[in-house]
Coordinates of C-alpha atoms and ligand atoms in Angstrom, one line a residue:
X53 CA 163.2 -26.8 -127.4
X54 CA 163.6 -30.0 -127.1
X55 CA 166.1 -30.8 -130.3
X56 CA 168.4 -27.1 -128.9
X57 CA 169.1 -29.1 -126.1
X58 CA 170.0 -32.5 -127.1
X59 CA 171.9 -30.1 -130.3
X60 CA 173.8 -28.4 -127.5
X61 CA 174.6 -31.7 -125.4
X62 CA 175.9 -33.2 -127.8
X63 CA 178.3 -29.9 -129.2
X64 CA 179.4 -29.9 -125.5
X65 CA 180.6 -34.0 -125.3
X66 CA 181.7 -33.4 -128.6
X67 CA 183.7 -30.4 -127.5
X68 CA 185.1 -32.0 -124.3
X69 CA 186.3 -34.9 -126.1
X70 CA 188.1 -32.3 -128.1
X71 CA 189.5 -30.4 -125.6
X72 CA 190.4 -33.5 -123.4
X73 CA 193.0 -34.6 -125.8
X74 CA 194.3 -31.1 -125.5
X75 CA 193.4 -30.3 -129.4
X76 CA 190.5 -26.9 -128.4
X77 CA 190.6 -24.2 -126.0
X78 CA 188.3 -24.8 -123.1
X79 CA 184.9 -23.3 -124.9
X80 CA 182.7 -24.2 -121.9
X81 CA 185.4 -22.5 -119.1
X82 CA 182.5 -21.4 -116.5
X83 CA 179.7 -23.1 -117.8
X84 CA 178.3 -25.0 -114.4
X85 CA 177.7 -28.7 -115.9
X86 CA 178.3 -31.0 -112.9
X87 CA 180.9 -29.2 -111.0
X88 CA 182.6 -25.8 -111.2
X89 CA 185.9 -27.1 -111.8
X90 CA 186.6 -26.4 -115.8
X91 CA 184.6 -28.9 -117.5
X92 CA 188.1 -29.9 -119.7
X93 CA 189.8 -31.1 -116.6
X94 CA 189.3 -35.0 -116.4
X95 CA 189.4 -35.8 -112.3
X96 CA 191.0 -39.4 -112.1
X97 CA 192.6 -37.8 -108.7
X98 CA 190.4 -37.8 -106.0
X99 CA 187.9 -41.0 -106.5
X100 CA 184.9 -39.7 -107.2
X101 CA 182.0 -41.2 -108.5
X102 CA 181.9 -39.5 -112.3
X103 CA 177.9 -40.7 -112.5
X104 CA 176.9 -38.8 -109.3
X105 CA 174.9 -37.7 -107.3
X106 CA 171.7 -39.7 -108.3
X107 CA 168.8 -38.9 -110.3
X108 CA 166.8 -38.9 -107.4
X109 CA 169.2 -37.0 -104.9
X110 CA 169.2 -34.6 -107.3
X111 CA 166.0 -33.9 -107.7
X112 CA 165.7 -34.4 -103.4
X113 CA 168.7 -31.7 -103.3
X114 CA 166.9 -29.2 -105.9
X115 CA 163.6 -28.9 -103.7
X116 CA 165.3 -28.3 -100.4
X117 CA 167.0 -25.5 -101.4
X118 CA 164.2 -23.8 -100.1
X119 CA 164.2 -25.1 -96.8
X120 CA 167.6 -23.6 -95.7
X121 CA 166.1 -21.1 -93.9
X122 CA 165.4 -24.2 -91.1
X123 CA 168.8 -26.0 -88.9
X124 CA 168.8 -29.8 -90.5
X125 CA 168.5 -31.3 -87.1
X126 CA 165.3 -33.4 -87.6
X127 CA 166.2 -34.2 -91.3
X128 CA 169.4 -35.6 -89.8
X129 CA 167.9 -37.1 -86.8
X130 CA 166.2 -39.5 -90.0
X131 CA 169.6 -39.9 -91.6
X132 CA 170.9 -41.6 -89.3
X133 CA 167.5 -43.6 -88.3
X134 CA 167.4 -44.7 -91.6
X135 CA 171.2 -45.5 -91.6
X136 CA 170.9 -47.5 -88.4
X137 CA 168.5 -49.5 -90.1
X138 CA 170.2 -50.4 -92.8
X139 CA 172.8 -51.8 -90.1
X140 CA 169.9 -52.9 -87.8
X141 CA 170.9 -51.0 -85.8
X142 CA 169.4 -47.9 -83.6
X143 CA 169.6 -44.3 -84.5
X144 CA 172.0 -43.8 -81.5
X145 CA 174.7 -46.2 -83.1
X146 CA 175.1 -43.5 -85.3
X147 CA 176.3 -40.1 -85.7
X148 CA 176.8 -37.3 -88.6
X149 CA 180.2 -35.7 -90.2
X150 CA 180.7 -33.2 -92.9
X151 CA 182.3 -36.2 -94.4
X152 CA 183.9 -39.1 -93.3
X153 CA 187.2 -37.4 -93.1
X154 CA 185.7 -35.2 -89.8
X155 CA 184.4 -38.7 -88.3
X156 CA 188.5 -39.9 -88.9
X157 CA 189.8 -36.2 -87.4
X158 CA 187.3 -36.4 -84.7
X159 CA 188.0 -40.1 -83.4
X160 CA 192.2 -39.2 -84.0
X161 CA 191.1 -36.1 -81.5
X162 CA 189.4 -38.2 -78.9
X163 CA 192.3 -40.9 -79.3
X164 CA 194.4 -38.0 -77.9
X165 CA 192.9 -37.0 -75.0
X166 CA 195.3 -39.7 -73.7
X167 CA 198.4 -39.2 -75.3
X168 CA 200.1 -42.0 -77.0
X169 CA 200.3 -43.5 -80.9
X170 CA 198.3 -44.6 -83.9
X171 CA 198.8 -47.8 -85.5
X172 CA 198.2 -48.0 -89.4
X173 CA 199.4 -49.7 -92.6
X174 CA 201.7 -47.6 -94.9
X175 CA 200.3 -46.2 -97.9
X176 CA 196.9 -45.7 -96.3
X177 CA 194.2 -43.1 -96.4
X178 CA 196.4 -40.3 -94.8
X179 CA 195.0 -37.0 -95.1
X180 CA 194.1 -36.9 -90.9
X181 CA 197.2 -37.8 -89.8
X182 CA 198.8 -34.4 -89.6
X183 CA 196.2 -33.4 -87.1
X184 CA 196.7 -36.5 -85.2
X185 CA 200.3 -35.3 -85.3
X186 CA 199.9 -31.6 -83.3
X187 CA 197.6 -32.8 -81.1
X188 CA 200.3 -34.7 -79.9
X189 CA 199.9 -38.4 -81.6
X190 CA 202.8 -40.4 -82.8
X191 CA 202.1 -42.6 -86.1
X192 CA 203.7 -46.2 -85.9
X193 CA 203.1 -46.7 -89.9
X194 CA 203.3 -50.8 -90.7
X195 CA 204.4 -51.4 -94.6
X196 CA 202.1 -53.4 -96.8
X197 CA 203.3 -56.3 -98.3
X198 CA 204.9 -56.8 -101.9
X199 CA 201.2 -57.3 -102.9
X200 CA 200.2 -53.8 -101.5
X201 CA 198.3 -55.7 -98.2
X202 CA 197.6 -55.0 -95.2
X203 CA 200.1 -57.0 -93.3
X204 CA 197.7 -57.6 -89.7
X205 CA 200.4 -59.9 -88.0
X206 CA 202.8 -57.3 -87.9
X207 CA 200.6 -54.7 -87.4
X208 CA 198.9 -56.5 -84.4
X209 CA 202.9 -56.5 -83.2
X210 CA 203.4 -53.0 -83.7
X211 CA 200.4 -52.3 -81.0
X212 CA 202.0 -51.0 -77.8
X213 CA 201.0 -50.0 -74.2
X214 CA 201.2 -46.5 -75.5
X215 CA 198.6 -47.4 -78.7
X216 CA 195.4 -45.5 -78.2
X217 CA 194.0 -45.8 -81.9
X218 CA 194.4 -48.7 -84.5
X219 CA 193.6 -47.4 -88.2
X220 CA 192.2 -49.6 -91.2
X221 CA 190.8 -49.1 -94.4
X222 CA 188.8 -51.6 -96.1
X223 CA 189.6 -51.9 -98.9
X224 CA 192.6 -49.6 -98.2
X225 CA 193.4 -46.5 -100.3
X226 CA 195.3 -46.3 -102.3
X227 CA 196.2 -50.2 -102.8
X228 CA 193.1 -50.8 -103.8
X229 CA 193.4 -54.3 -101.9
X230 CA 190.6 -55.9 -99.8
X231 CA 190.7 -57.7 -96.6
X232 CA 188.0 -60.6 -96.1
X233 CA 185.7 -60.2 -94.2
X234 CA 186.4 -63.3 -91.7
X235 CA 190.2 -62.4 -91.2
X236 CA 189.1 -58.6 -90.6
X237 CA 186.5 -59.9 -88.0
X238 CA 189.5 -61.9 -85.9
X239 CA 191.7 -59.0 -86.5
X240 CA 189.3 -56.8 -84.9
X241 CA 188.4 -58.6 -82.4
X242 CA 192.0 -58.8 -81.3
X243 CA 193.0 -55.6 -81.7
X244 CA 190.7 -53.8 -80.1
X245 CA 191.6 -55.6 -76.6
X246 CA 194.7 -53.7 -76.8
X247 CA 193.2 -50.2 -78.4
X248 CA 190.1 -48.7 -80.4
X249 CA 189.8 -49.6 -83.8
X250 CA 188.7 -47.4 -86.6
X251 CA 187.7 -49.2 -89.4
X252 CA 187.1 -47.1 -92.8
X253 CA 185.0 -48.7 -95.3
X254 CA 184.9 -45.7 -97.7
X255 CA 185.2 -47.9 -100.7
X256 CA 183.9 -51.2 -99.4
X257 CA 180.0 -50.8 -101.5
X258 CA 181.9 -50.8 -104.9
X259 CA 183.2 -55.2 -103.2
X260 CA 180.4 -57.8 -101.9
X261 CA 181.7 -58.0 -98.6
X262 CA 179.5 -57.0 -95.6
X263 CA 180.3 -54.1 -93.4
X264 CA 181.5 -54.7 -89.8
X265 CA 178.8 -53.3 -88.4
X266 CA 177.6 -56.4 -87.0
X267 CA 180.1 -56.4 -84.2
X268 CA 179.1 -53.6 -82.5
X269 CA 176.2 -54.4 -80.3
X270 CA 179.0 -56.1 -78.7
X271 CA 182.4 -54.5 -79.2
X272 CA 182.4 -50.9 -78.0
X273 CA 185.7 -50.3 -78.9
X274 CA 185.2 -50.4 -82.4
X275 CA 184.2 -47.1 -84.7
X276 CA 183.2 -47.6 -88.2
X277 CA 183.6 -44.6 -90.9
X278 CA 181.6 -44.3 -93.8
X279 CA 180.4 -41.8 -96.8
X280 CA 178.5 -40.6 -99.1
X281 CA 181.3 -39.5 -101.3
X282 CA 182.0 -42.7 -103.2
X283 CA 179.4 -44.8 -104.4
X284 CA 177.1 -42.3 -103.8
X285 CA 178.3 -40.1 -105.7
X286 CA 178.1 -36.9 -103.0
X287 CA 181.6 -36.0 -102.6
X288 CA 181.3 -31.9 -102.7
X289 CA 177.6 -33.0 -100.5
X290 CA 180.5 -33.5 -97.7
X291 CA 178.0 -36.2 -95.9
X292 CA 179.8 -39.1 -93.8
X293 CA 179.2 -40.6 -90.7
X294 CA 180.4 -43.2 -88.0
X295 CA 178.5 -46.1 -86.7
X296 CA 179.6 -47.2 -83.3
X297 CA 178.2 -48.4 -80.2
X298 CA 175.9 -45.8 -78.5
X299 CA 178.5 -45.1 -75.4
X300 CA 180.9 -44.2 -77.7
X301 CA 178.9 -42.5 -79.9
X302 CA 178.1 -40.0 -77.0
X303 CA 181.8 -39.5 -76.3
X304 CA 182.4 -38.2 -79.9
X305 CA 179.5 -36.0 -79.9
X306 CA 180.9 -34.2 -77.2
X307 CA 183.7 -33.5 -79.6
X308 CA 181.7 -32.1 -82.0
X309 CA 180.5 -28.1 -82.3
X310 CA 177.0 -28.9 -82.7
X311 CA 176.0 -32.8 -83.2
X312 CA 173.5 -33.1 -86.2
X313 CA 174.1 -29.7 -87.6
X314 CA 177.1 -30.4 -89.2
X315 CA 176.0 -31.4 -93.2
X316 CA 173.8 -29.2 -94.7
X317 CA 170.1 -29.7 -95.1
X318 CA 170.3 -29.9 -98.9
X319 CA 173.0 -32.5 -98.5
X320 CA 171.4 -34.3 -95.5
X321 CA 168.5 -34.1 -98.3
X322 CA 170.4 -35.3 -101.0
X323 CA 171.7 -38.8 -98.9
X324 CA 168.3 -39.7 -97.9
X325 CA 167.4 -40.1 -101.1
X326 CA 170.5 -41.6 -102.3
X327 CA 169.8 -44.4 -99.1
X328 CA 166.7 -45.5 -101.8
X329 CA 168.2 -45.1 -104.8
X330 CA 169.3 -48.8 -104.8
X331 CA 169.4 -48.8 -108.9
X332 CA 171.9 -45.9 -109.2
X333 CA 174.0 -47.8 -106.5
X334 CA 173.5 -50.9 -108.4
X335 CA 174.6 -49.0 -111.6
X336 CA 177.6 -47.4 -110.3
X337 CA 179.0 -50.3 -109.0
X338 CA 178.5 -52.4 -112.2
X339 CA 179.7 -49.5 -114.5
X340 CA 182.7 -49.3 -111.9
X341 CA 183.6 -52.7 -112.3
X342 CA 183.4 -52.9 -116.4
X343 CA 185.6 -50.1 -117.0
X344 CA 188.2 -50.9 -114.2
X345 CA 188.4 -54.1 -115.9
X346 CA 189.4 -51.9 -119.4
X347 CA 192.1 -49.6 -117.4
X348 CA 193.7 -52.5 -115.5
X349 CA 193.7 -54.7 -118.8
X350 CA 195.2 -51.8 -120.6
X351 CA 197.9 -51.1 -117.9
X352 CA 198.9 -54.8 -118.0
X353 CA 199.2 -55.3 -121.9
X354 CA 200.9 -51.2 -121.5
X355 CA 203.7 -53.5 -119.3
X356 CA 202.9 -51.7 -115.7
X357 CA 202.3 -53.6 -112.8
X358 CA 199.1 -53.1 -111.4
X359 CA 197.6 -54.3 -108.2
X360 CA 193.6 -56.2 -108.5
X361 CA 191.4 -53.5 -106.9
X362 CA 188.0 -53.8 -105.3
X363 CA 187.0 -50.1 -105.6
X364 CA 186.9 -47.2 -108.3
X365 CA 191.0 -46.5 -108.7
X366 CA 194.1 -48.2 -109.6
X367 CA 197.4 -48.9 -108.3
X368 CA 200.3 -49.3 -110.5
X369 CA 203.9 -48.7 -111.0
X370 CA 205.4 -45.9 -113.0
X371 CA 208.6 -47.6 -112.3
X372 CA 209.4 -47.6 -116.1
X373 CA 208.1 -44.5 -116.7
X374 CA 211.4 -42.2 -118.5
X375 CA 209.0 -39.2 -116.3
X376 CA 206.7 -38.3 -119.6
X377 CA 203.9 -39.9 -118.3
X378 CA 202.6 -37.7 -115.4
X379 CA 203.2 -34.5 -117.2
X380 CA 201.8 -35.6 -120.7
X381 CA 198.5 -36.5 -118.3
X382 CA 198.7 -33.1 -116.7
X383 CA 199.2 -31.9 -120.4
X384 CA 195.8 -32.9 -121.8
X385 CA 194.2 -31.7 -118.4
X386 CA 194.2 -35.6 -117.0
X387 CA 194.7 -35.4 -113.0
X388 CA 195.6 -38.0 -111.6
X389 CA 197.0 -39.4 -108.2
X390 CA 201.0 -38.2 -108.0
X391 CA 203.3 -41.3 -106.8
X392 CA 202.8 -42.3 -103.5
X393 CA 205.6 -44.9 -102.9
X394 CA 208.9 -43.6 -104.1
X395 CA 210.5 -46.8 -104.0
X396 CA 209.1 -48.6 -107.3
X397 CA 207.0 -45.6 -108.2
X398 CA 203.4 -46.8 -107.1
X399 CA 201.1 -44.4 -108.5
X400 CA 197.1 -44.3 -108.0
X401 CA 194.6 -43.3 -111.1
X402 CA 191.0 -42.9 -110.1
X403 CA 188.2 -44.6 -112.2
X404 CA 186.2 -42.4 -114.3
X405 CA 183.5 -43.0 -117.4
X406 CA 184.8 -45.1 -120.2
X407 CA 185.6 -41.8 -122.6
X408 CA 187.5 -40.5 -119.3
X409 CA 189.6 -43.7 -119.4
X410 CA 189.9 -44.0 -123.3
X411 CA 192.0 -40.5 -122.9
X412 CA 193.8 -41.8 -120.4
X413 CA 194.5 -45.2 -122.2
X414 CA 195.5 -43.3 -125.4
X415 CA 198.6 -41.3 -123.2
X416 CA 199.0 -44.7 -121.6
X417 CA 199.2 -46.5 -125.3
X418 CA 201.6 -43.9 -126.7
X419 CA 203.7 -43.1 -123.4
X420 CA 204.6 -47.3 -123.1
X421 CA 203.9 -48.9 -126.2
X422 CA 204.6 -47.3 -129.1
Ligands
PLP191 C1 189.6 -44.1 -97.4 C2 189.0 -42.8 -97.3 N1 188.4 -42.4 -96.2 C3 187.8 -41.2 -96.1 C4 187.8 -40.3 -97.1 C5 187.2 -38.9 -96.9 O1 186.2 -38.7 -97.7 P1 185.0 -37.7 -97.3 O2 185.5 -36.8 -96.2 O3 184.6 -37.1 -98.6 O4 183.9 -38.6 -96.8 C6 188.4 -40.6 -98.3 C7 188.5 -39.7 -99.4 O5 189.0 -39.9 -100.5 C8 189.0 -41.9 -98.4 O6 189.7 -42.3 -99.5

C-alpha cells in the first residue's frame, strides 16, 4: 500500500515536471492534489505560499469538517484571543475578515462615511480601491521612487483637509521593498494626526521586522491588516483580520453583516493551528528566502533589473523583453504577475518551490540569454 503510493507520487511530480515545460498533456486535469486549479498550471501570480497550509492546520481543518453544522462564533472569539496575545494585546483589539482584503474594503467604507480622499503610494496593493472609488472616495496615488519606495515625505504632503484614509503596505506589493520599522513608526505617528492610517503587513512575517502593533494602546487612529494567506499558507481559507484599538474596532464591526461569523469554522480551525505551528512558519520563511535568492540571482545574471525584496515575489523589468517572454511563460502554463508599470515595464513574479522556479529560470535563460 504503502510502495502504490509513494509509486504514484512520484509518477505524478514526475508528470508535472513534464507537463510544466509544456512537453505532456495535463494527465492529472481534475485530480484534487492541493488545489482544484489544473495541477500543470505553475501560480507565480497571486503570492501564495506553494508549502501551505500546514501539517497541522491540515489535519485541524480535516476534523472540523464535522462541526459545520455549528456558527464559528466561539471558535473565532479564540482567534482573535489568541491573536491579541500574540500582540499582547486583548481580544477586543481585534476583529475577523474573510481575508485581509474585506478588513481593507471595510476600513475604505468607514473612511467614506465622510466623503473625501485616500492617500497611497503608486504601485501598491490595489485591488480595494475601485470600491473606495463608488462609494465616493478620490485616490491621491504618490509614485515610489526610482528604487520602487515608498516616498513618505511626499506622501505626508499629499495629505489634505479632505484626506480621511492614508494607505501603506509593509513591505509594499508589488515592489517588494521594506520600510524600517523606526521611520514607519515617525511616519505614523505623523500621519495619523492629519487622517487614519491603514497599515498592511501582509508580507511583513516572510522580513524580521516587528509589527506595529505596539502603537495602538495609544494611537486610535491607526488600523493594522493582516492574513493568513501568506506565510500561512491559507489563501483559499480566506482568514484575515485587523488589530486596532478597541473604539475603533467597534466602529468597523458595525460595518460588518455579522462580526465573527465571517470565515468559516474549518478555516477559523485551520489558523488556530497554524498560530502554533511555529516550525512550518519558521520553514516557509527560510525556504522563501533560499529560493528568492536563486530567482533574483538568475534575473540579474539574465540582465533584468530587479528590485531586493523582503517577501515571497519579485519585481523586475521586462524593459528588454522583444514581448516573448510573458507569452512563452503563459505557454508552458507559468502565471505570472502581468506588467504593472508601463513606463520601464516593471513586472512582478511570485515565489514558488525551487522546481516551480527552475521552469521559470529555464524560459528566463532562453528568452534573455541565449
Ligand atoms: C498587500 C496585500 N494585502 C492584502 C491582500 C489580500 O489578501 P487576503 O484577502 O487573501 O488576505 C493581498 C493579496 O495578495 C496583498 O498582497
Amino acid at each position: 500500500m504503502k510502495n502504490a503510493i509513494a509509486r504514484r507520487e512520484w509518477i505524478r511530480q514526475s508528470t508535472m515536471a513534464l507537463a510544466a515545460t509544456g512537453l505532456m498533456p495535463s494527465l492529472f486535469a481534475g485530480e484534487t492534489i492541493r488545489h482544484p486549479a489544473p495541477a500543470t498550471t505553475i501560480r507565480l501570480h497571486a503570492n501564495e505560499n506553494p508549502y501551505g497550509p500546514s501539517p497541522r492546520a491540515r489535519e485541524a481543518m480535516a476534523a472540523a469538517v464535522s462541526a459545520s453544522n455549528r456558527y464559528p462564533w466561539e471558535l473565532t472569539t479564540t482567534l482573535r484571543e489568541k491573536i491579541g496575545q500574540q500582540y499582547g494585546l486583548a481580544r477586543e483589539h481585534v476583529m475577523m475578515g474573510a481575508g485581509s482584503s474585506e478588513i481593507l474594503g471595510l476600513v475604505a467604507s468607514f473612511a467614506a462615511l465622510q466623503k473625501g480622499n485616500i492617500v497611497c503610494a503608486t504601485p501598491t496593493f490595489s485591488l480595494w480601491l475601485p470600491a473606495a472609488r463608488k462609494q465616493g472616495m478620490q485616490v491621491i496615488e504618490v509614485p515610489v521612487t526610482v528604487g520602487k519606495e515608498h516616498d513618505l515625505p511626499a506622501i505626508l504632503s499629499s495629505i489634505t483637509p479632505d484626506t480621511r484614509l492614508v494607505y501603506i503596505c509593509n513591505p509594499n506589493n508589488p515592489t517588494g521593498t521594506l520600510i524600517a520599522s523606526n521611520v514607519l513608526q515617525n511616519f505614523i505617528t505623523a500621519a495619523s494626526q492629519k487622517a487614519l492610517v491603514l497599515l498592511d503587513e501582509a508580507y511583513l512575517e516572510y522580513t524580521s521586522e516587528p509589527s506595529m502593533a505596539a502603537l495602538l494602546s495609544s494611537n486610535k487612529r491607526l488600523v493594522i491588516a493582516k492574513t493568513f494567506s501568506k506565510i500561512h499558507g491559507m489563501a483559499g481559507a480566506r482568514v484575515g483580520y485587523a488589530l486596532a484599538h478597541p473604539d475603533l474596532i467597534k466602529q468597523l464591526t458595525e460595518l460588518q453583516p455579522w462580526t465573527d461569523a465571517g470565515p468559516s469554522a474549518v478555516s477559523v480551525a485551520g489558523a488556530l493551528a497554524s498560530l502554533e505551528d511555529l516550525a512550518f512558519l519558521d520553514a516557509s520563511k527560510k525556504d522563501n528566502a533560499a529560493v528568492r535568492d536563486y530567482t533574483f540571482n538568475a534575473l540579474k545574471a539574465a540582465g533584468l533589473p530587479v528590485i531586493p525584496s523582503h517577501t515571497n515575489f519579485l519585481y523586475y523589468s521586462l524593459q528588454k523583453d522583444k514581448g516573448g517572454f510573458l507569452k512563452t511563460l503563459a505557454d508552458n502554463n507559468i502565471r505570472v504577475g502581468r506588467v504593472v508599470e508601463e513606463n520601464g515595464k516593471w513586472a512582478r513574479v511570485s515565489i514558488g518551490t525551487r522546481n516551480e522556479m527552475e521552469l521559470y529560470v529555464s524560459v528566463l535563460n532562453k528568452t534573455f540569454t541565449i
